[in-house]
Tab-separated table of C-alpha atoms in Angstrom:
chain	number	residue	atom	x	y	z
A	3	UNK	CA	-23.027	32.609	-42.205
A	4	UNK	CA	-24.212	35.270	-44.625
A	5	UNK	CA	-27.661	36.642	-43.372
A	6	UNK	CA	-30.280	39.314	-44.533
A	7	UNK	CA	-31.773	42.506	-42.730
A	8	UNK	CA	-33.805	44.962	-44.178
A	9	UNK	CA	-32.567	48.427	-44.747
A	10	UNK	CA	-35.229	50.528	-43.453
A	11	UNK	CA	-34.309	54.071	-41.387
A	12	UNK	CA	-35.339	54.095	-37.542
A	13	UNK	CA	-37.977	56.817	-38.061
A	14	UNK	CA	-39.699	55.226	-41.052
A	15	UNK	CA	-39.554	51.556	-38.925
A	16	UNK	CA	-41.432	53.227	-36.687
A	17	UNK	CA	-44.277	55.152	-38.639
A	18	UNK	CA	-44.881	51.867	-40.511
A	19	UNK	CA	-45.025	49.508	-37.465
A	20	UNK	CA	-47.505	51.956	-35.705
A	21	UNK	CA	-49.556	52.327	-38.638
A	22	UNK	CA	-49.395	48.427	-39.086
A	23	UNK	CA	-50.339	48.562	-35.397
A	24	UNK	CA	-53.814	50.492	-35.425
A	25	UNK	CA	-54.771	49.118	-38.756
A	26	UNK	CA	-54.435	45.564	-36.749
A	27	UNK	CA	-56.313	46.953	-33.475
A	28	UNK	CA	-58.922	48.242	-35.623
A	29	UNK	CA	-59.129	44.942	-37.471
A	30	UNK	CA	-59.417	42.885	-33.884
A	31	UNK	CA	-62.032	45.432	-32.899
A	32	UNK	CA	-63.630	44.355	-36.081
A	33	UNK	CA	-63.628	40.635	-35.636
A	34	UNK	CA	-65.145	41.725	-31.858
A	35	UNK	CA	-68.002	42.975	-33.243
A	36	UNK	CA	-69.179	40.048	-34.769
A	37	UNK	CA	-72.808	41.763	-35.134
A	38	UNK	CA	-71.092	45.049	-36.980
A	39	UNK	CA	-70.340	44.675	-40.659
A	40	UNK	CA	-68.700	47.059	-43.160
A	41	UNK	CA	-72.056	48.487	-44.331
A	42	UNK	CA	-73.062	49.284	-40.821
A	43	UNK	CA	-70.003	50.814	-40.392
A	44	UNK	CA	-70.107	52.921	-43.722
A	45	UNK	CA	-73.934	54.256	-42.989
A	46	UNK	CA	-72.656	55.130	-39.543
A	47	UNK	CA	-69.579	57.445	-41.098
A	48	UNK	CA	-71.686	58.255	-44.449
A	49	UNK	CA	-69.284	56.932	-46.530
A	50	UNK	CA	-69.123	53.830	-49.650
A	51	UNK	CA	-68.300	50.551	-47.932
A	52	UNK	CA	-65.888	49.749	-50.237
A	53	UNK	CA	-63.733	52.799	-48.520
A	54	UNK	CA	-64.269	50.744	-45.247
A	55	UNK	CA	-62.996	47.712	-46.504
A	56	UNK	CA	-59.784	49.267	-48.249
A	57	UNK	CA	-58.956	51.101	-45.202
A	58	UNK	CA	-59.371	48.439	-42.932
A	59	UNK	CA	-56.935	46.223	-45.288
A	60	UNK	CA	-54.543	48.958	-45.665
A	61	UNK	CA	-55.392	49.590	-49.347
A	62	UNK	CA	-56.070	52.856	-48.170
A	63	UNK	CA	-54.363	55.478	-45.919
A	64	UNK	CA	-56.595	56.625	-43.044
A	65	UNK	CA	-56.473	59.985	-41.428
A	66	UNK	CA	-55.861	60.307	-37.352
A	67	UNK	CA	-59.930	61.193	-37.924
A	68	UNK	CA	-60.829	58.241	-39.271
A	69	UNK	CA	-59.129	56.072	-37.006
A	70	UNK	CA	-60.960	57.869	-34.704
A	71	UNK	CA	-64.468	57.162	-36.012
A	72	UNK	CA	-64.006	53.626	-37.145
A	73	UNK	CA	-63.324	53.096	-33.402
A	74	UNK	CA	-66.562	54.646	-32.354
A	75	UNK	CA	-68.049	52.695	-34.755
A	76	UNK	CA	-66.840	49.940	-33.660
A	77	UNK	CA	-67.769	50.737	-30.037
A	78	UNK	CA	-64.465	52.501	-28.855
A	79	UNK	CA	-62.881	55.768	-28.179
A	80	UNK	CA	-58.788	56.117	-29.432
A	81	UNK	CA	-56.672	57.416	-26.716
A	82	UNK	CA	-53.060	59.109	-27.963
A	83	UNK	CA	-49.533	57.982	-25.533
A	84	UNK	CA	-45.861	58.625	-26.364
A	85	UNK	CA	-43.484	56.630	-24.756
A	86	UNK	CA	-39.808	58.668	-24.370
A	87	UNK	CA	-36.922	57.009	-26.690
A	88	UNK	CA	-34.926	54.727	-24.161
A	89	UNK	CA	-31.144	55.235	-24.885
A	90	UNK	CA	-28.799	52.233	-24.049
A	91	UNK	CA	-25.588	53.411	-23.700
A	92	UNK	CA	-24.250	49.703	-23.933
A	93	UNK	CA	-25.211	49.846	-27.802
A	94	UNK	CA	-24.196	51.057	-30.490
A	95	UNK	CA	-27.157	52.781	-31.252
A	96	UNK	CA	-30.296	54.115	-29.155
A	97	UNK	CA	-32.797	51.248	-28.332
A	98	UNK	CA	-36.307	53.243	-29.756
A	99	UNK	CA	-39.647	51.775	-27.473
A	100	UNK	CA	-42.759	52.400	-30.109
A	101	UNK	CA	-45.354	55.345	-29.934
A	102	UNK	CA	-48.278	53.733	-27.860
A	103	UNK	CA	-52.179	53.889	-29.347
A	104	UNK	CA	-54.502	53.198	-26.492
A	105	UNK	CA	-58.094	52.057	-27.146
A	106	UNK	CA	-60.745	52.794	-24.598
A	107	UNK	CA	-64.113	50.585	-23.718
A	108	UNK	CA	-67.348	53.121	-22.939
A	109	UNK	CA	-67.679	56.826	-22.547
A	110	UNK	CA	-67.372	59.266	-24.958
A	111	UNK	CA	-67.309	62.057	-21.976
A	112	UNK	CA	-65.053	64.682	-23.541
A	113	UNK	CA	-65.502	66.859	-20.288
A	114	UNK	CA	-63.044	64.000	-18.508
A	115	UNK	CA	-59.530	65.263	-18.328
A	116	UNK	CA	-57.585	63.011	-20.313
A	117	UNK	CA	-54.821	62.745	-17.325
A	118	UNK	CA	-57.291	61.666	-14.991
A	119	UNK	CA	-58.307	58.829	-17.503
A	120	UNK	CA	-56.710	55.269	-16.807
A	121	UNK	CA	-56.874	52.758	-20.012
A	122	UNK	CA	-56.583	48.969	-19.877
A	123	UNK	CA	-55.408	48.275	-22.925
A	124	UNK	CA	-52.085	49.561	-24.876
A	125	UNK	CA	-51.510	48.629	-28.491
A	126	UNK	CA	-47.964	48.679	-29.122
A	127	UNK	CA	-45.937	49.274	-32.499
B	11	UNK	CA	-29.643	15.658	-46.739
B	12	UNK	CA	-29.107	18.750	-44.352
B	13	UNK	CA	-30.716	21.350	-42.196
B	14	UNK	CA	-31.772	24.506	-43.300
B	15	UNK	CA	-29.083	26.142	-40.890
B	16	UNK	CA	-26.654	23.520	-42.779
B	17	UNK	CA	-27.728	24.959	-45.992
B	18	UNK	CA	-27.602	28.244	-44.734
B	19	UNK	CA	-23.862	27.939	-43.450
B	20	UNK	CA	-23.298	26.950	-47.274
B	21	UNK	CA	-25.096	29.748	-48.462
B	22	UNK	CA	-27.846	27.856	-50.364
B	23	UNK	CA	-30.865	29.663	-48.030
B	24	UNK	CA	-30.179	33.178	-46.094
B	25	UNK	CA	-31.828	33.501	-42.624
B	26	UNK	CA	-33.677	36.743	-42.446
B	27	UNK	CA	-32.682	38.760	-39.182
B	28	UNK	CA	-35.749	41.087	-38.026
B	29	UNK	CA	-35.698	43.904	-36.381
B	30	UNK	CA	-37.939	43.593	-33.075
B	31	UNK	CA	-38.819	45.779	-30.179
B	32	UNK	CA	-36.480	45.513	-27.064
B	33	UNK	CA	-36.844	41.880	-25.090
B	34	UNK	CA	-38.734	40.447	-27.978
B	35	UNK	CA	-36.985	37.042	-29.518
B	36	UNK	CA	-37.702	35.287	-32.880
B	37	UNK	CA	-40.345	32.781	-32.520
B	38	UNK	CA	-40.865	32.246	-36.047
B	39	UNK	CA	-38.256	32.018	-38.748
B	40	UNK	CA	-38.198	32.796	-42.697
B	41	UNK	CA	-35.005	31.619	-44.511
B	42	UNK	CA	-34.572	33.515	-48.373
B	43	UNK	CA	-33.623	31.945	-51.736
B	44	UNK	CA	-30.616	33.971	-52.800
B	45	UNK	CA	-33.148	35.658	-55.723
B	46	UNK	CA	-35.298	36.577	-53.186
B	47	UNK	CA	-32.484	38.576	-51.034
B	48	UNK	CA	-31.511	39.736	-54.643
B	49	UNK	CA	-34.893	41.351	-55.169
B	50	UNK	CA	-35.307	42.903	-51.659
B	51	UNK	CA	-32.144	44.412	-51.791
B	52	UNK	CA	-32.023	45.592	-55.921
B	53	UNK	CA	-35.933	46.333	-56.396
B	54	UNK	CA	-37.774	46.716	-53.241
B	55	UNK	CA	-35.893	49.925	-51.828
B	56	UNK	CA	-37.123	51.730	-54.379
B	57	UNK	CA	-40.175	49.933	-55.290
B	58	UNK	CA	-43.399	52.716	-54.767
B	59	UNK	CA	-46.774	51.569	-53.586
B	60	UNK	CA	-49.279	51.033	-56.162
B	61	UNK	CA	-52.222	52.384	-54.069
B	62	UNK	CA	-50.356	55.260	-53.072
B	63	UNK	CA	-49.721	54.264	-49.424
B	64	UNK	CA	-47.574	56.164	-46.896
B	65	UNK	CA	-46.081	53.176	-46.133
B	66	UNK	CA	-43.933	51.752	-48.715
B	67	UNK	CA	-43.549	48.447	-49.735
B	68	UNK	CA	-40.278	47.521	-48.155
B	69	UNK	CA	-41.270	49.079	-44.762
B	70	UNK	CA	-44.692	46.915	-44.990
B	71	UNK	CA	-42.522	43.973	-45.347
B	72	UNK	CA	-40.800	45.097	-42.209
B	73	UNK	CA	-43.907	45.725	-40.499
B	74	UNK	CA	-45.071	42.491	-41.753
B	75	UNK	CA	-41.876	40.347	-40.986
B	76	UNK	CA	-42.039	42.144	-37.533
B	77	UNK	CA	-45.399	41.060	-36.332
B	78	UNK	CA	-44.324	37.455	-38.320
B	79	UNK	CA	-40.778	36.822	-36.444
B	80	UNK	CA	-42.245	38.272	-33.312
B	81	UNK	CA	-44.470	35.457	-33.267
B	82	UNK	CA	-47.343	37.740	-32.958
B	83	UNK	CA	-51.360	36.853	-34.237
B	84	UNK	CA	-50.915	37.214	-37.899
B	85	UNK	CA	-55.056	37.422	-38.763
B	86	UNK	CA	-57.617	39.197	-36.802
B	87	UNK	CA	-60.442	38.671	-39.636
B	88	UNK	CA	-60.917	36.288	-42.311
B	89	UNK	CA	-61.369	38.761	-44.791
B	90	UNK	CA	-57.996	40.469	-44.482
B	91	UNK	CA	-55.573	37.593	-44.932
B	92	UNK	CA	-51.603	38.266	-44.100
B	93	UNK	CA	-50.935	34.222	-45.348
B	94	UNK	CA	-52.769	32.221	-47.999
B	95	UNK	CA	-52.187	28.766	-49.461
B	96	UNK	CA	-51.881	28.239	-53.370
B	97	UNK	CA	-51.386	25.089	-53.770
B	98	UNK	CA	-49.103	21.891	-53.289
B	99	UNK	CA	-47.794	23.089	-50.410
B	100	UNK	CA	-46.541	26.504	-51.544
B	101	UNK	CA	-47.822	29.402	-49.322
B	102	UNK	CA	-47.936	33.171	-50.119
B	103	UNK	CA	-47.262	35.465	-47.183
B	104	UNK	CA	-49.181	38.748	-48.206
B	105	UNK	CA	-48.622	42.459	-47.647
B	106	UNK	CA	-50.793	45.452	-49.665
B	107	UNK	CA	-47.998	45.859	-52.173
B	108	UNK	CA	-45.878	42.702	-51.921
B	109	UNK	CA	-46.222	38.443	-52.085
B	110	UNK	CA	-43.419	36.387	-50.987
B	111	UNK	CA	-43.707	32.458	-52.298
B	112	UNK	CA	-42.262	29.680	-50.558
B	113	UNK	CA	-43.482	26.770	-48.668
B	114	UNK	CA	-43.085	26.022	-44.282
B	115	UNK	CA	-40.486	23.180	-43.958
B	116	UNK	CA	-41.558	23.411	-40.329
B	117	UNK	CA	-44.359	25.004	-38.009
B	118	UNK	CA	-43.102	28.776	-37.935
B	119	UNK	CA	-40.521	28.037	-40.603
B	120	UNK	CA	-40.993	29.767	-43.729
B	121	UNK	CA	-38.586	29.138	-46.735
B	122	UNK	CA	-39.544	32.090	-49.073
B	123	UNK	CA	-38.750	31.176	-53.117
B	124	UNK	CA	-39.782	34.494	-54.225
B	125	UNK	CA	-40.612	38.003	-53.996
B	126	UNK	CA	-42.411	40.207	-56.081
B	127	UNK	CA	-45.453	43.161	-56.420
B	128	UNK	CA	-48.461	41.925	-55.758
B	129	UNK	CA	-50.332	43.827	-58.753
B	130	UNK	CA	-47.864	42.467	-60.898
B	131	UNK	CA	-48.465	39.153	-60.178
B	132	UNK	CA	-52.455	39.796	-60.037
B	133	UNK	CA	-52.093	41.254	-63.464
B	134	UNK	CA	-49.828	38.653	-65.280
B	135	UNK	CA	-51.218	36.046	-63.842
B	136	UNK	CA	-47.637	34.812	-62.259
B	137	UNK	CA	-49.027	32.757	-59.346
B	138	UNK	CA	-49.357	29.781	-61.014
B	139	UNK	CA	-45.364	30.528	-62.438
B	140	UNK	CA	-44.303	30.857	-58.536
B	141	UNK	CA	-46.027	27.928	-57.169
B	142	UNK	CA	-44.344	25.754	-60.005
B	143	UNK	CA	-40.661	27.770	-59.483
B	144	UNK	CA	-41.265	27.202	-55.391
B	145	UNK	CA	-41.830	23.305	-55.840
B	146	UNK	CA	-38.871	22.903	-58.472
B	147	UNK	CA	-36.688	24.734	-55.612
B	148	UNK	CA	-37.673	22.845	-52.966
B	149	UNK	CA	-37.629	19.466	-54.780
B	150	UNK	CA	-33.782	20.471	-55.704
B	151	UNK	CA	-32.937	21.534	-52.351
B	152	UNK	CA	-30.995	18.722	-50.422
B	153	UNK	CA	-33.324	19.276	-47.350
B	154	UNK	CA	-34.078	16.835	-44.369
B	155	UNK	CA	-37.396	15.345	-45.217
B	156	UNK	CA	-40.178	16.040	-44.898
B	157	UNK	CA	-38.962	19.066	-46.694
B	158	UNK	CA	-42.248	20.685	-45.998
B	159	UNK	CA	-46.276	20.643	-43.988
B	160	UNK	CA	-48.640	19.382	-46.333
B	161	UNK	CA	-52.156	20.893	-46.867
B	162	UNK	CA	-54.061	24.506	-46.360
B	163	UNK	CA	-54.919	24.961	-43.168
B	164	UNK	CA	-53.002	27.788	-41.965
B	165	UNK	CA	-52.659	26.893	-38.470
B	166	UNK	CA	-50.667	24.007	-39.489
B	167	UNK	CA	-47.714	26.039	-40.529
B	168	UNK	CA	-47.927	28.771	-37.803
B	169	UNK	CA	-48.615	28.921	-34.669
B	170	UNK	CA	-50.754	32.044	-33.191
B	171	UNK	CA	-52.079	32.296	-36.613
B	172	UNK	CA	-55.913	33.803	-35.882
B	173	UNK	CA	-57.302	35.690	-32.880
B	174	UNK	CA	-58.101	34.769	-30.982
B	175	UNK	CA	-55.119	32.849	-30.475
């Protein structure tokens, strides 16, 4: 049986599935905050809302600073992982496990060292 | 009558393979009308991004069909909808840049008519032009009935469709 697979390079997979990825863990923190709304958001980061709402929907690119603030703004703080490439030397090729984006519930004390810092959650690729 | 893996065998539909994260199965499926593979593999390599993304069309489709085969939560808030019902049954499964048209012959089954940009189908209009081409394909196709889920309410046609799930 014939079937269809996309033809999309490893590297590039993986930028767009991680950028997929915090858009949608931004988007859950969103519908969290059921008391937040776009314009709160936009006063809070002096910005237009409309600039909210396309970068929430991915109509617009955000930097690795804004993802940061929308996540204050929405009540977290962005922790960074990376997860080492696992190589399966059964396959044909190298089996890649995605770039991790951890969010964090409560303080914003910067004076923490980050390897001391434990987070609950892991968003995934 | 036959199944869609009988039609597929015949080459009438093409299942879509994704491309998941280690461990991870399908739990949802999308089958392609031989125009749609045609587009995806003649027009969508090489199709840019019309608000200038990083992330270019065909690799938001394969984020998109990712988190879709994966089985993952497809909508985290109403006003950022990843699947939207047109009409008679026909279903658009929504990226920034891209549509796909079809219809769900089953829960987590998605039979996809049509692909195309999603400004140029804004602009045209051409949604009424793929709802019309979707229902003339699947009244053609010699599919078990009921060929397909009736109605709009998303969570008909998928499961895990909003979070929380």
């Amino acid at each position: 049986m014939t079937s269809f697979q996309l033809s999309v390079t490893p590297h590039r997979r993986v930028a767009a599935r991680f950028v997929g990825a915090v858009r949608r863990r931004l988007q859950k923190a969103y519908a969290e905050a059921a008391q937040i709304t776009q314009s709160d958001i936009a006063r809070e980061l002096d910005v237009h809302r409309s600039v909210i709402n396309r970068q929430l929907r991915g109509h617009q690119d955000m930097t690795l600073g804004r993802v940061a603030e929308l996540s204050w703004a929405l009540g977290y703080e962005p922790r960074f992982d990376l997860i080492p490439v696992v190589r399966d030397d059964t396959a044909n090729r190298r089996e890649e496990m995605p770039v991790s984006f951890r969010t964090q519930v409560g303080t914003t004390d910067v004076h923490k060292p980050l390897v001391q810092q434990r987070t609950k959650e892991t968003v995934s690729a | 009558m036959a199944t869609l893996l009988d039609l597929g065998t015949h080459g009438v539909v093409v299942p879509f393979v994704p491309s998941l994260a280690p461990g991870r199965m399908p739990m949802r499926l999308l089958y392609l009308f031989p125009r749609a593979v045609t587009w995806m593999d003649t027009v969508l390599p090489d199709l840019p991004s019309r608000f200038g993304s990083e992330i270019a069309p065909i690799e938001q489709l394969d984020d998109y069909l990712g988190v879709y085969c994966a089985g993952d939560v497809l909508m985290y808030e109403r006003q950022f909808k990843p699947l939207q019902h047109i009409d008679k049954g026909i279903w658009q499964l929504k990226t920034v840049d891209l549509r796909l048209f079809g219809w769900f012959h089953k829960r987590d089954c998605f039979v996809c008519s049509a692909v195309d940009d999603a400004t140029r189908v804004k602009d045209i209009p051409l949604y009424s032009g793929y709802r019309d081409q979707a229902v003339r394909d699947r009244d053609m196709l010699d599919l078990d009935e009921p060929k397909f889920i009736p109605g709009d309410d998303p969570n008909d046609v998928v499961s895990a469709f909003c979070y929380p799930a």
